[in-house]
mmCIF file of C-alpha atoms and ligand atoms in Angstrom:
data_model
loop_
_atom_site.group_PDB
_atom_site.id
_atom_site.type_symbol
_atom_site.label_atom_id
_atom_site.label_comp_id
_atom_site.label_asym_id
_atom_site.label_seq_id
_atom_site.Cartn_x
_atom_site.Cartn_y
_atom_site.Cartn_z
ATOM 1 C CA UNK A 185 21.094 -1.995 -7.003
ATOM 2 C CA UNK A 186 24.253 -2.867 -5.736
ATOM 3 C CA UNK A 187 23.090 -3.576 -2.125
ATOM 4 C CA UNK A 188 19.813 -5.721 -3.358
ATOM 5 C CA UNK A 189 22.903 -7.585 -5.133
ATOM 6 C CA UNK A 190 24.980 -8.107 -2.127
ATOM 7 C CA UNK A 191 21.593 -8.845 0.122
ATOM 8 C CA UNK A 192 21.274 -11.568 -2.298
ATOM 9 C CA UNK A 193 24.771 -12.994 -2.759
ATOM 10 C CA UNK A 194 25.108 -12.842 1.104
ATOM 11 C CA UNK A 195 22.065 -14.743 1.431
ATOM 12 C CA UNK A 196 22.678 -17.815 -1.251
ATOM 13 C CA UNK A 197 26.013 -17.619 0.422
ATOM 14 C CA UNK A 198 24.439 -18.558 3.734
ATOM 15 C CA UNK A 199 22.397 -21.328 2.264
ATOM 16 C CA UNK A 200 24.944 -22.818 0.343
ATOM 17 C CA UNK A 201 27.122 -23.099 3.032
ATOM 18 C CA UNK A 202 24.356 -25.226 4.440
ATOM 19 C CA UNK A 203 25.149 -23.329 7.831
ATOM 20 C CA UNK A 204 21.664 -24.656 8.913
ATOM 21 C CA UNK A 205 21.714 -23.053 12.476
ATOM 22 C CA UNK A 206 20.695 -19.952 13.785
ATOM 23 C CA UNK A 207 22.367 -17.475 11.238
ATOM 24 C CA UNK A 208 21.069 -18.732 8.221
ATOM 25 C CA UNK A 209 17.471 -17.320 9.040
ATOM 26 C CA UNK A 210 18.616 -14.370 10.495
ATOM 27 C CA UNK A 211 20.451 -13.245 7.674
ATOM 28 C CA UNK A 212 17.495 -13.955 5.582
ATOM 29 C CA UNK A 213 15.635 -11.831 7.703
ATOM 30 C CA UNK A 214 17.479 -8.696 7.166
ATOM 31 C CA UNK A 215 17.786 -9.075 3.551
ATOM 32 C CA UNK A 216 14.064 -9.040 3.634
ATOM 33 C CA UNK A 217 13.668 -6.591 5.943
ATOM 34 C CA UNK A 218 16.003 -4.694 3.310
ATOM 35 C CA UNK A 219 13.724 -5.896 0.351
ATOM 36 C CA UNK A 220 10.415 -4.863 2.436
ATOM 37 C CA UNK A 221 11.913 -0.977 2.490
ATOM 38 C CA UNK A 222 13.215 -1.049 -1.482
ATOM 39 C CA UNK A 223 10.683 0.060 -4.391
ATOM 40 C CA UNK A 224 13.634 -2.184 -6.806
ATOM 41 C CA UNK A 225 11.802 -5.209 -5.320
ATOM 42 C CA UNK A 226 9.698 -4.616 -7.959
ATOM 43 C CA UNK A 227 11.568 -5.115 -11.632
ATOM 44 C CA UNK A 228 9.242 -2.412 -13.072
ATOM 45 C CA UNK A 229 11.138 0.826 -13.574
ATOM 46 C CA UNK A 230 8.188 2.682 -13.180
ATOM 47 C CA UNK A 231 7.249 1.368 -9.514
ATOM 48 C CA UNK A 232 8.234 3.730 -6.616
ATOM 49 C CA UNK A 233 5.972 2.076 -3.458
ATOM 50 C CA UNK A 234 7.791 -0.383 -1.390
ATOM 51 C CA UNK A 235 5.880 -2.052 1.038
ATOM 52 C CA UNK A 236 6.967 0.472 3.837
ATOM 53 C CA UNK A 237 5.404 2.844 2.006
ATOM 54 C CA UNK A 238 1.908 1.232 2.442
ATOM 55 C CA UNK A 239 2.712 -0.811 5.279
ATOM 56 C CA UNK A 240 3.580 -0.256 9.040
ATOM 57 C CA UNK A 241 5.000 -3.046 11.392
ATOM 58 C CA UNK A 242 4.486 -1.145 14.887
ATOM 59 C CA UNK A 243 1.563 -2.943 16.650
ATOM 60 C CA UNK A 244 0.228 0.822 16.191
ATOM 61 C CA UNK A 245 0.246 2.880 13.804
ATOM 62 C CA UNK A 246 2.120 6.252 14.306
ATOM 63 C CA UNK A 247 0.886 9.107 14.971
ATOM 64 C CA UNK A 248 0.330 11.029 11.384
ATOM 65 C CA UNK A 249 0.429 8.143 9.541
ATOM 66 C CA UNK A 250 -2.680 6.703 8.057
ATOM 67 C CA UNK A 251 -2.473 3.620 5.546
ATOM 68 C CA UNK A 252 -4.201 1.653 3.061
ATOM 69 C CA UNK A 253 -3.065 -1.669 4.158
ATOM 70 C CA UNK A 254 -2.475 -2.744 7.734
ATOM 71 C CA UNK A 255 0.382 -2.610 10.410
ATOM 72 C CA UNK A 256 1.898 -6.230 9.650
ATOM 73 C CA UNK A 257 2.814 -6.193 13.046
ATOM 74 C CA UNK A 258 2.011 -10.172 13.668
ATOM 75 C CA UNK A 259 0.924 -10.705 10.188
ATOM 76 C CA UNK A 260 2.341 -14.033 10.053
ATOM 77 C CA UNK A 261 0.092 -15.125 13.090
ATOM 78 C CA UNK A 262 -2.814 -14.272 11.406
ATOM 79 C CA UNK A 263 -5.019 -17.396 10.071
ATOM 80 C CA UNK A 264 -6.199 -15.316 7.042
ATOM 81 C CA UNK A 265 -5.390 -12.235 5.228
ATOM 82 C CA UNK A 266 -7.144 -9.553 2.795
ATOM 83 C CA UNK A 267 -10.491 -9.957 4.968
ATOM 84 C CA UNK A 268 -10.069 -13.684 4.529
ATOM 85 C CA UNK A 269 -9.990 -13.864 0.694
ATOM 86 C CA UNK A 270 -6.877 -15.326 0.822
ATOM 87 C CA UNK A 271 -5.589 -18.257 2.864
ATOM 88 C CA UNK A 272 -1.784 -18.033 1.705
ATOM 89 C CA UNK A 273 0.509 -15.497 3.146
ATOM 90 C CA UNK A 274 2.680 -15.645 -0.073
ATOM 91 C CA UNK A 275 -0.888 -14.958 -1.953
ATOM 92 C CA UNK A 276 -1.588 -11.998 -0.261
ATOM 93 C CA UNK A 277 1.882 -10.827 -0.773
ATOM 94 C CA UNK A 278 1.528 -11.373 -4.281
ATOM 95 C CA UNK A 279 -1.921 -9.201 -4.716
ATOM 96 C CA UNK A 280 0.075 -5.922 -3.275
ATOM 97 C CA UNK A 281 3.304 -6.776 -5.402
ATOM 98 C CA UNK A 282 1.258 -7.475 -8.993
ATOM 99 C CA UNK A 283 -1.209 -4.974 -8.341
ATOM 100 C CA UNK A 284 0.568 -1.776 -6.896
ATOM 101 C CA UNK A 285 4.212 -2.786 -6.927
ATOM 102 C CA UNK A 286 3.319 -3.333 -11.281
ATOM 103 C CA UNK A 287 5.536 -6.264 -10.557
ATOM 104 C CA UNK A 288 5.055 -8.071 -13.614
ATOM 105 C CA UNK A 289 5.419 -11.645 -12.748
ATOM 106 C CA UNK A 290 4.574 -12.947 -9.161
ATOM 107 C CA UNK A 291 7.069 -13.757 -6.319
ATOM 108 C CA UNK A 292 7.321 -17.365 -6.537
ATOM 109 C CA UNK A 293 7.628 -19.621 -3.286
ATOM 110 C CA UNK A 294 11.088 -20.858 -3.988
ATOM 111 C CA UNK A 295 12.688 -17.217 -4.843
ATOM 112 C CA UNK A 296 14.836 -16.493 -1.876
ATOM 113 C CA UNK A 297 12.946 -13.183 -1.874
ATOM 114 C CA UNK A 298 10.293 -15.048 -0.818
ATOM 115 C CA UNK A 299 11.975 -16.597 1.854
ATOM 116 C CA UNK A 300 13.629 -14.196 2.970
ATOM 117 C CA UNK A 301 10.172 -11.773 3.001
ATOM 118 C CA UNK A 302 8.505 -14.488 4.401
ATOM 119 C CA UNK A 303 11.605 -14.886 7.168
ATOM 120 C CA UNK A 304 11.378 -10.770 7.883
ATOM 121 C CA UNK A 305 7.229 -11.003 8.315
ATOM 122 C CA UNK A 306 7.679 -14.043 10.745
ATOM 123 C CA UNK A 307 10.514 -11.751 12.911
ATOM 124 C CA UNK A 308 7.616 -8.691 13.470
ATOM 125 C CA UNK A 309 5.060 -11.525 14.252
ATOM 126 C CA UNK A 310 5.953 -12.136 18.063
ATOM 127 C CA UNK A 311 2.744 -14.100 19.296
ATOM 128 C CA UNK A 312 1.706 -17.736 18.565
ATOM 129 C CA UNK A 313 -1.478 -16.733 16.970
ATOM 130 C CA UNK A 314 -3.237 -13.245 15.978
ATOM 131 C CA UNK A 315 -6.842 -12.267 15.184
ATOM 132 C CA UNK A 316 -7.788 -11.315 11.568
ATOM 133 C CA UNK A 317 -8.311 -8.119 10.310
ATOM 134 C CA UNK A 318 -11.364 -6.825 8.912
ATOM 135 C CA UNK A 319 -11.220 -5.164 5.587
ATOM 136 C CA UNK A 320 -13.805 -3.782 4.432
ATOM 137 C CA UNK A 321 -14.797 -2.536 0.904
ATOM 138 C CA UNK A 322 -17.566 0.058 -0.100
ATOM 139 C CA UNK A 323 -18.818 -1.612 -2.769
ATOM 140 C CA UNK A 324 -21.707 1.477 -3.939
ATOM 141 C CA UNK A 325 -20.144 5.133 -3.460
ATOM 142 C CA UNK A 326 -22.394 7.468 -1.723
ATOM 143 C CA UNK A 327 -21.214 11.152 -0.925
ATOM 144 C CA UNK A 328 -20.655 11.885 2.406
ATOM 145 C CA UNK A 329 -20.993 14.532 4.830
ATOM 146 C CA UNK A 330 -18.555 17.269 4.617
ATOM 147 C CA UNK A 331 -16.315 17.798 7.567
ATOM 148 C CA UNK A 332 -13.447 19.843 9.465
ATOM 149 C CA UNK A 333 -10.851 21.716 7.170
ATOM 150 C CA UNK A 334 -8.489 21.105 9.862
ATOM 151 C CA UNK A 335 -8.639 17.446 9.850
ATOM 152 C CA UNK A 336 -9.185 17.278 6.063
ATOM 153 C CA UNK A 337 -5.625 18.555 6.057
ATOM 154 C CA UNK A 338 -4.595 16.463 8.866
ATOM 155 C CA UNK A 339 -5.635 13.390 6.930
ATOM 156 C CA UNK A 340 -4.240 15.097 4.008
ATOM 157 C CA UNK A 341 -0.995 14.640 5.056
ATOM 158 C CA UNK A 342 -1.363 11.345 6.739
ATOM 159 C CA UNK A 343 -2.872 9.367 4.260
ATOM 160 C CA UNK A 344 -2.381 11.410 1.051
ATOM 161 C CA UNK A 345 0.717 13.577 1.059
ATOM 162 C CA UNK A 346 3.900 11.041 0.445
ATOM 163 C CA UNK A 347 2.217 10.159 -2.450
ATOM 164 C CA UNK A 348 0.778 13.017 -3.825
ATOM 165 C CA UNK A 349 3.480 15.701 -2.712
ATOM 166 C CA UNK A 350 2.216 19.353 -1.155
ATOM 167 C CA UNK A 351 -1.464 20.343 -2.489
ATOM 168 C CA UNK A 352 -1.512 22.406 -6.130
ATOM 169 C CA UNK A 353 2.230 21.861 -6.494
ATOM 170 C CA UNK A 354 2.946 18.154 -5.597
ATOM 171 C CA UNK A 355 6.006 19.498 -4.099
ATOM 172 C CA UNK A 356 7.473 15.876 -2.199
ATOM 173 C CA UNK A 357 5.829 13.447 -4.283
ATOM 174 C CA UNK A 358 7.047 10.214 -4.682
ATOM 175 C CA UNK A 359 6.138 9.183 -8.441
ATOM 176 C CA UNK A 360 5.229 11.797 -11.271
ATOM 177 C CA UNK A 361 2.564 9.874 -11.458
ATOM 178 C CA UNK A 362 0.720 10.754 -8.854
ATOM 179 C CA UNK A 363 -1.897 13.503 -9.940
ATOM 180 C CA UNK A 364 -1.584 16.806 -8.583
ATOM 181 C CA UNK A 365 -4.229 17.607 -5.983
ATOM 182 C CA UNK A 366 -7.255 18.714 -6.369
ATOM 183 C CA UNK A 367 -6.199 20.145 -9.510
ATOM 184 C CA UNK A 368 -6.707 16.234 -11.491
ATOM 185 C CA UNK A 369 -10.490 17.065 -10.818
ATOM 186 C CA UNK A 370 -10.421 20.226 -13.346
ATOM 187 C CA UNK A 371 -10.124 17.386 -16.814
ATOM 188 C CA UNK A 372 -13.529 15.732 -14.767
ATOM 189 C CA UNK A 373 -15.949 17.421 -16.375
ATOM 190 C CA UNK A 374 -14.667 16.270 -19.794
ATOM 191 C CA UNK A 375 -13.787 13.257 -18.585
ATOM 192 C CA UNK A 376 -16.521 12.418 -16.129
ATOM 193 C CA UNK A 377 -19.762 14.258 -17.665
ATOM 194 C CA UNK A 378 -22.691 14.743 -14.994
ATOM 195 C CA UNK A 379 -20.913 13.209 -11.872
ATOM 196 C CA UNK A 380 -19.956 15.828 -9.113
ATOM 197 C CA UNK A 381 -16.312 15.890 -8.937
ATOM 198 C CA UNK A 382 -16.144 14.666 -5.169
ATOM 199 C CA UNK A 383 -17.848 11.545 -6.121
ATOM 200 C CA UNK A 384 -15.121 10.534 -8.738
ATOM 201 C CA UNK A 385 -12.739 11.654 -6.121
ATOM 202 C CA UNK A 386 -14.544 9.372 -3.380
ATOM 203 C CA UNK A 387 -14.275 6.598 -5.958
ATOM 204 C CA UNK A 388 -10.969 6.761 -6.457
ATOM 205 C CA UNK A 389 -10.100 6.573 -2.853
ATOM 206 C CA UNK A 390 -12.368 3.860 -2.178
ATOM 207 C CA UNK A 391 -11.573 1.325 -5.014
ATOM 208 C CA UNK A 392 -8.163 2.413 -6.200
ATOM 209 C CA UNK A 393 -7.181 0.526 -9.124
ATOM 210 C CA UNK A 394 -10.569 -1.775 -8.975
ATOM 211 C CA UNK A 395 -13.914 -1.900 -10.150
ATOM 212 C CA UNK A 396 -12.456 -0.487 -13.509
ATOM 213 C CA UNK A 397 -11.176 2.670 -11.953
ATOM 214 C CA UNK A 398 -7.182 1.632 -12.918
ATOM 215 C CA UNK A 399 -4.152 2.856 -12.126
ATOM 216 C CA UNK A 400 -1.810 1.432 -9.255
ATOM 217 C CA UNK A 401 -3.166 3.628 -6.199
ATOM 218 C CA UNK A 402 -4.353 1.499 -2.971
ATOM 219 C CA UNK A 403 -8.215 1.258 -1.936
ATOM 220 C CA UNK A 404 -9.093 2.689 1.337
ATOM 221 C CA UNK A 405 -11.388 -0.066 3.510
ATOM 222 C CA UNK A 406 -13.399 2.158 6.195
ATOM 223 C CA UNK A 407 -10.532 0.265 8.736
ATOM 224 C CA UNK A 408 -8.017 2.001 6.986
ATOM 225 C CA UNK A 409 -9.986 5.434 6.652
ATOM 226 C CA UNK A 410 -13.552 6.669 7.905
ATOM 227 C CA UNK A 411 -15.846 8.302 5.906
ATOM 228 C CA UNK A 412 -15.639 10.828 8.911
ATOM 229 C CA UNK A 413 -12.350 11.145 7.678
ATOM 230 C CA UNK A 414 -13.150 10.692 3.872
ATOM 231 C CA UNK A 415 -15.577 13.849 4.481
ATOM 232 C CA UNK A 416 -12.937 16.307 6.559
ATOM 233 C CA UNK A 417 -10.510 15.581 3.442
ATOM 234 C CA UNK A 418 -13.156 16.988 0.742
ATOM 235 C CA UNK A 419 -13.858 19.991 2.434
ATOM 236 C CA UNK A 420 -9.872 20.506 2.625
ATOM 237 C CA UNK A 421 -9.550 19.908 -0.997
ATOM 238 C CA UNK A 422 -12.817 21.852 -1.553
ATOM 239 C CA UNK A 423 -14.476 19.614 -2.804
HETATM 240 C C1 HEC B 69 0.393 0.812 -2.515
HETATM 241 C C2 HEC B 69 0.118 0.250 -1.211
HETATM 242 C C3 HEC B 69 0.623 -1.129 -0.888
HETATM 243 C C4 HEC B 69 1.874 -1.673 -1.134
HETATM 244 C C5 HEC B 69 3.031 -1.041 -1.874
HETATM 245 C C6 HEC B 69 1.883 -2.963 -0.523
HETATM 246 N N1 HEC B 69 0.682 -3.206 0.065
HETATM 247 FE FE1 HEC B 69 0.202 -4.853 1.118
HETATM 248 N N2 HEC B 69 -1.751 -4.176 1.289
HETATM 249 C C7 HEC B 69 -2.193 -2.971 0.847
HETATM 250 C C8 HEC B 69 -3.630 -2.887 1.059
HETATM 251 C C9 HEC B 69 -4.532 -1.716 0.716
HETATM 252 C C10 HEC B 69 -4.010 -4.102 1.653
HETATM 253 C C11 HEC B 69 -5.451 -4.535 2.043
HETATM 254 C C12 HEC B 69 -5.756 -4.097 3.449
HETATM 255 C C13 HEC B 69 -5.082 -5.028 4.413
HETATM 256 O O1 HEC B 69 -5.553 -6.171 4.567
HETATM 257 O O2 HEC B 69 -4.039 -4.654 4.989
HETATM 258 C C14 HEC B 69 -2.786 -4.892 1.808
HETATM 259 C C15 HEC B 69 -2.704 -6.145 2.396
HETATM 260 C C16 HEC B 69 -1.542 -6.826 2.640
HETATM 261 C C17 HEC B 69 -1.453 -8.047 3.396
HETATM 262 C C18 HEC B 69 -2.620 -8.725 4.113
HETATM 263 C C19 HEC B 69 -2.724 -8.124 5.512
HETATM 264 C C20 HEC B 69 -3.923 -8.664 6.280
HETATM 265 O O3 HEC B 69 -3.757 -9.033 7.453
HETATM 266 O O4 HEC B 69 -5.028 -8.698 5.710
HETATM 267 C C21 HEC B 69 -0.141 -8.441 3.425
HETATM 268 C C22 HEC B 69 0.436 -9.667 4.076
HETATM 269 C C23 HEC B 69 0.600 -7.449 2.669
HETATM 270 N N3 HEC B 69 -0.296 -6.494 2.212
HETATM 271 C C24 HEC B 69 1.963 -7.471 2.474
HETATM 272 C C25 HEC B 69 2.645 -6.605 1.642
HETATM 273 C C26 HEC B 69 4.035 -6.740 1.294
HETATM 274 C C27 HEC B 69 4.988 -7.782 1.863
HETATM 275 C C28 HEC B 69 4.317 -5.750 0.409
HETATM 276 C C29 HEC B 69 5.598 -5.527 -0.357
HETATM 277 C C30 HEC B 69 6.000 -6.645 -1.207
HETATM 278 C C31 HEC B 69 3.093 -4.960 0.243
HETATM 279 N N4 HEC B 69 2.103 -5.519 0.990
HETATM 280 C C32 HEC B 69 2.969 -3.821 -0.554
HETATM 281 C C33 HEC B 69 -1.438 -1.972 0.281
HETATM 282 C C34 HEC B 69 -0.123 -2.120 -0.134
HETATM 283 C C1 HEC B 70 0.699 4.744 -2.247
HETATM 284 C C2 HEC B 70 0.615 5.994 -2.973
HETATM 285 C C3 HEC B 70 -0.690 6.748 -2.973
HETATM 286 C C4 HEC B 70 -1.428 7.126 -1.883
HETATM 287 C C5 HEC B 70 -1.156 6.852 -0.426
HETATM 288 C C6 HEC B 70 -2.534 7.889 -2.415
HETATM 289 N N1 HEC B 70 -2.472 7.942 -3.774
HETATM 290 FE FE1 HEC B 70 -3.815 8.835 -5.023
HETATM 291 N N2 HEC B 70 -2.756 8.199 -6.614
HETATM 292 C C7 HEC B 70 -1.555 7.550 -6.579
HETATM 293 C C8 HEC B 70 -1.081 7.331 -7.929
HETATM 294 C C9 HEC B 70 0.223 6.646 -8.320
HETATM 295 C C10 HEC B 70 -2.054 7.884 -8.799
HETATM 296 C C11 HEC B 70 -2.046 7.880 -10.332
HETATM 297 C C12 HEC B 70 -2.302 6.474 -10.815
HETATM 298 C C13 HEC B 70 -3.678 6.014 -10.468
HETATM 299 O O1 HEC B 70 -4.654 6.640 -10.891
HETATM 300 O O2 HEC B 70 -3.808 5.025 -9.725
HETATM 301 C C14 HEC B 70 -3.085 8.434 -7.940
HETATM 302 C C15 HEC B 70 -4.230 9.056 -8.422
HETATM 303 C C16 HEC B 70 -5.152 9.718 -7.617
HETATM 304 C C17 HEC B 70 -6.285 10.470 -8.113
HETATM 305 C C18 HEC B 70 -6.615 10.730 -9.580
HETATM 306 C C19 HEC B 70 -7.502 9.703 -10.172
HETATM 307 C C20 HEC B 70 -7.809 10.085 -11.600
HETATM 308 O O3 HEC B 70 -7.442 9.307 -12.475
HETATM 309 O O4 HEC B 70 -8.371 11.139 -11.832
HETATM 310 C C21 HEC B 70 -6.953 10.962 -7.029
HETATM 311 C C22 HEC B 70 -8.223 11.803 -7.038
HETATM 312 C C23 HEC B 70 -6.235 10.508 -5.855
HETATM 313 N N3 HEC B 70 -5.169 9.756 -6.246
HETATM 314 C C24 HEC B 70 -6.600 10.831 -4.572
HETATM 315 C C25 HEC B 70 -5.901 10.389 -3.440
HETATM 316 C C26 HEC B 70 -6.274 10.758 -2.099
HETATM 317 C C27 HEC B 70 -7.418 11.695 -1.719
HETATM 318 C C28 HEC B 70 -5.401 10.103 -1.263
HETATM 319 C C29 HEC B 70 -5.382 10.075 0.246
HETATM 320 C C30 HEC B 70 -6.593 9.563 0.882
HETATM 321 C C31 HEC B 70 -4.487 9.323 -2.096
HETATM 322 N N4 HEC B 70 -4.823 9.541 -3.394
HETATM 323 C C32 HEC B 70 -3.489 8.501 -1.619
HETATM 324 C C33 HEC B 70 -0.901 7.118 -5.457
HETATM 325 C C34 HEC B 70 -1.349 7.269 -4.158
#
């Protein structure tokens, strides 16, 4: 806490001082590049994502990483956000803080977090003007063709494993929280009667928190992950 402290002293010390120039922004630029890599962004003490851990800013993504949200690599250039349902950067912000940060009251405009978030995003946005990016929701879960076990566990550990920790054990995990793969799927039959356990699974992955599923996990668009992919990943948690 102490260095989210100091960020934040350093940074009303900058305004105050009504410095104005070029060091003023910069400074609130790495206190929110600083608050873009810290889970205590969020005030909820059960909250372990920041939004590097959803979130590259590399115009690609690295190799062996696969997210639910996009690279924000230009994000600020972008004339609309969340596959244009929202028109305000600080909105779209918001809808990843509230809903998977559990932050429990939104960023408002004139918190310096804001600013100083908002100063960070505008730094790894380079060009004048950026296209949108599609995202793109499955709105009616079908099963899907099974795939390769080696790229189920290749996707495994891009997508799945900082979260979730090592399969059966969830050695590495970041939050307790996170159910232990694929072993959740053994309460499904009591839980879920009748539905194949892949298809709650499949659900899960696709909707995250929404369409009354709950919980704080991301939704996968078919951007962010292929039902190609989706498929290789059952047959790796034999499913
Ligand atoms: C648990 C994962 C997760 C966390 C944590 C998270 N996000 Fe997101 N974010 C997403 C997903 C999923 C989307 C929707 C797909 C997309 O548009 O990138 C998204 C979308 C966005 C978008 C819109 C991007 C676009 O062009 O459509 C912005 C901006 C954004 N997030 C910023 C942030 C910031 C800043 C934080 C930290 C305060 C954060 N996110 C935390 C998952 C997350
Ligand atoms: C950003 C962190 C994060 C990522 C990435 C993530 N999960 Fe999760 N997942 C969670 C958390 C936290 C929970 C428990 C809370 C909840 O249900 O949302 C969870 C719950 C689940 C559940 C149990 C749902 C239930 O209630 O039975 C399944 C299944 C699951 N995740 C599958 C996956 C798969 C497959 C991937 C990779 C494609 C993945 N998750 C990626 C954080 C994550």
């Amino acid at each position: 806490m102490r260095g989210l402290r100091g960020g934040v002293a350093a940074l009303l010390m900058g305004v105050l001082a009504g410095c104005g120039g070029e060091a003023e922004p910069r400074a609130a630029a790495d206190f929110g590049e600083a608050l873009f890599q810290d889970a205590r962004l969020s005030e909820s003490t059960f909250n372990r994502f920041s939004c590097a851990t959803c979130h590259v800013t590399t115009p690609e993504a690295p190799a062996g990483r696969i997210d639910s949200g996009h690279s924000l690599y230009n994000v600020a250039a972008r004339p609309g956000w969340w596959g244009g349902y929202e028109t305000h950067l600080l909105d779209a912000v918001n809808f990843c803080y509230v809903n998977f940060m559990r932050g429990v009251t939104k960023l408002e405009a004139e918190d310096p977090r804001s600013r100083a978030l908002y100063e960070y995003l505008s730094r790894i946005s380079p060009d004048a003007q950026a296209p949108p990016l599609p995202f793109t929701v499955v709105k009616d879960i079908q099963d899907v063709p099974r795939g390769d076990i080696a790229r189920g566990e290749a996707v495994y550990r891009a997508a799945c494993q900082n979260c979730h920790g090592a399969t059966h054990t969830g050695e590495g995990r970041l939050t307790e929280l996170a159910s232990l793969l694929p072993e959740v799927t053994q309460d499904y039959d009591r839980l879920f009667p009748g539905i194949p356990h892949a298809q709650v699974v499949i659900e899960k992955v696709r909707h995250g928190q929404f369409f009354g599923v709950g919980g704080n996990m991301p939704p996968y668009g078919t951007e962010a992950l292929s039902d190609a992919d989706l498929g290789a990943l059952l047959t790796y948690l034999g499913l």
